[in-house]
């Protein structure tokens, strides 16, 4: 409603006017970013590594519970980037990050993380590679079971991902 009142010529559709990056969803997105900034400040603090890990884990659990609680009034919805979604996903991010921080930095199990470190140091190259792969998977066509040619992207989705997770 807010977006349709303020962004009348900017919305995606005239039939159902909405914008997934509108004003109402920008505020929770900024909040999600600020959770990350606060986590960075926490990591730079003088606390022990164990205290940092337990603090992130505790905050993550609190945010998960808070996001779930808020969802009774404002559903968790990624497309709209609701406040409940932002808080809930910040909770998941903190829990996952705390576990990885504990594994890699606190107890020193870092050999498994080498591919992720390489990826993180070459994020722009990885992004460009994803664009190239997307183009190739759209351009390359395979013969489907019906005899018609199908884009490789659709073929992989139908024959790999759909078999793992199903349509829902």
C-alpha positions in Angstrom: 0.0 0.0 0.0 2.8 2.4 0.9 4.7 1.7 -2.3 1.5 2.1 -4.4 0.8 5.5 -2.8 4.4 6.8 -3.1 5.9 5.0 -6.2 2.9 5.0 -8.6 5.0 5.1 -11.8 7.8 2.9 -10.5 5.8 -0.3 -9.6 6.3 -3.6 -11.5 2.8 -4.3 -12.6 -0.4 -2.3 -13.1 -2.6 -5.3 -12.4 -1.1 -5.9 -9.0 1.0 -2.9 -8.2 4.0 -3.8 -6.1 7.8 -3.4 -6.0 9.9 -5.9 -4.2 12.5 -3.2 -3.6 10.1 -0.5 -2.5 10.0 1.8 0.5 8.3 -0.7 2.9 10.9 -3.4 2.3 13.9 -1.1 2.3 13.7 -0.4 6.0 13.9 -4.1 7.1 16.7 -4.6 4.5 18.7 -1.7 6.1 18.0 -3.4 9.5 19.5 -6.6 8.2 22.6 -4.8 7.1 22.9 -3.1 10.5 22.7 -6.5 12.2 25.8 -7.4 10.1 27.6 -4.2 11.0 26.9 -4.8 14.7 28.2 -8.3 14.4 31.4 -6.9 12.9 31.8 -4.5 15.8 31.3 -7.5 18.2 34.0 -9.4 16.4 36.4 -6.5 16.8 35.7 -6.2 20.5 38.2 -7.2 23.2 36.1 -10.2 24.3 37.6 -13.7 24.1 36.9 -15.8 21.0 34.7 -18.1 23.1 32.7 -15.1 24.4 32.2 -13.8 20.9 31.0 -17.2 19.7 28.6 -17.7 22.6 27.3 -14.1 22.2 26.6 -14.5 18.5 25.0 -17.9 19.1 22.8 -16.4 21.9 21.8 -13.4 19.9 21.0 -15.6 16.9 18.7 -17.8 19.0 17.0 -14.6 20.4 16.5 -13.2 16.9 15.1 -16.5 15.6 12.6 -16.5 18.4 11.8 -12.8 18.0 11.3 -13.2 14.2 9.1 -16.2 14.7 7.1 -14.3 17.4 6.7 -11.2 15.1 5.5 -13.5 12.3 2.2 -14.0 14.1 1.3 -10.3 13.2 3.6 -9.8 10.2 4.4 -13.1 8.3 7.9 -14.1 7.4 8.0 -13.2 3.7 11.2 -12.8 1.7 9.6 -11.3 -1.4 8.3 -8.4 0.7 11.3 -8.5 3.0 9.1 -8.1 6.0 10.5 -7.1 9.4 9.9 -10.6 10.7 11.9 -12.0 7.8 14.8 -9.6 8.4 15.0 -10.5 12.1 14.4 -14.2 11.6 17.1 -14.4 8.9 19.5 -12.3 10.9 19.1 -15.0 13.6 19.9 -17.8 11.2 22.9 -15.9 9.9 24.2 -15.3 13.4 23.7 -19.0 14.4 25.5 -20.3 11.2 28.2 -17.7 11.5 28.8 -18.5 15.1 29.2 -22.2 14.3 31.6 -21.5 11.5 33.6 -19.0 13.5 33.8 -21.5 16.3 35.0 -24.3 13.9 37.5 -22.2 12.0 38.8 -19.6 14.4 38.3 -21.0 17.9 39.1 -24.7 17.5 41.2 -24.4 14.3 39.4 -26.7 11.9 40.1 -24.6 8.8 41.3 -27.0 6.0 37.7 -27.6 4.9 37.1 -23.9 4.5 39.8 -23.3 1.9 37.5 -23.3 -1.1 35.2 -20.8 0.7 38.1 -18.5 1.4 39.2 -18.6 -2.2 35.6 -17.9 -3.3 35.4 -15.0 -0.8 38.6 -13.4 -2.0 37.4 -13.6 -5.6 33.8 -12.7 -5.3 33.7 -10.5 -8.4 35.3 -13.2 -10.5 32.7 -15.7 -9.1 29.9 -13.3 -10.0 31.1 -12.8 -13.5 31.5 -16.6 -13.8 27.9 -17.0 -12.7 26.7 -14.6 -15.4 28.7 -16.5 -18.0 27.4 -19.9 -16.8 23.8 -18.5 -16.8 24.3 -17.4 -20.4 25.7 -20.7 -21.5 23.0 -22.7 -19.7 20.4 -20.6 -21.5 22.2 -20.9 -24.9 22.9 -24.7 -24.8 19.9 -26.9 -25.5 19.4 -30.6 -24.9 16.9 -33.0 -26.4 14.2 -33.6 -23.7 12.3 -36.8 -23.2 9.5 -35.6 -25.5 12.0 -35.0 -28.3 11.8 -31.2 -28.1 14.9 -29.2 -27.3 15.1 -27.7 -23.9 17.5 -25.1 -22.4 20.2 -26.7 -20.3 19.1 -24.5 -17.4 15.5 -25.9 -17.5 16.8 -29.5 -18.0 19.1 -29.3 -15.0 16.3 -27.8 -12.9 13.7 -30.4 -13.9 16.0 -33.4 -13.8 18.2 -32.6 -10.8 16.7 -30.0 -8.4 13.1 -31.0 -8.8 14.0 -34.6 -8.0 15.7 -33.5 -4.8 13.3 -30.9 -3.4 10.0 -31.4 -5.3 7.8 -28.7 -6.6 6.9 -27.1 -3.3 
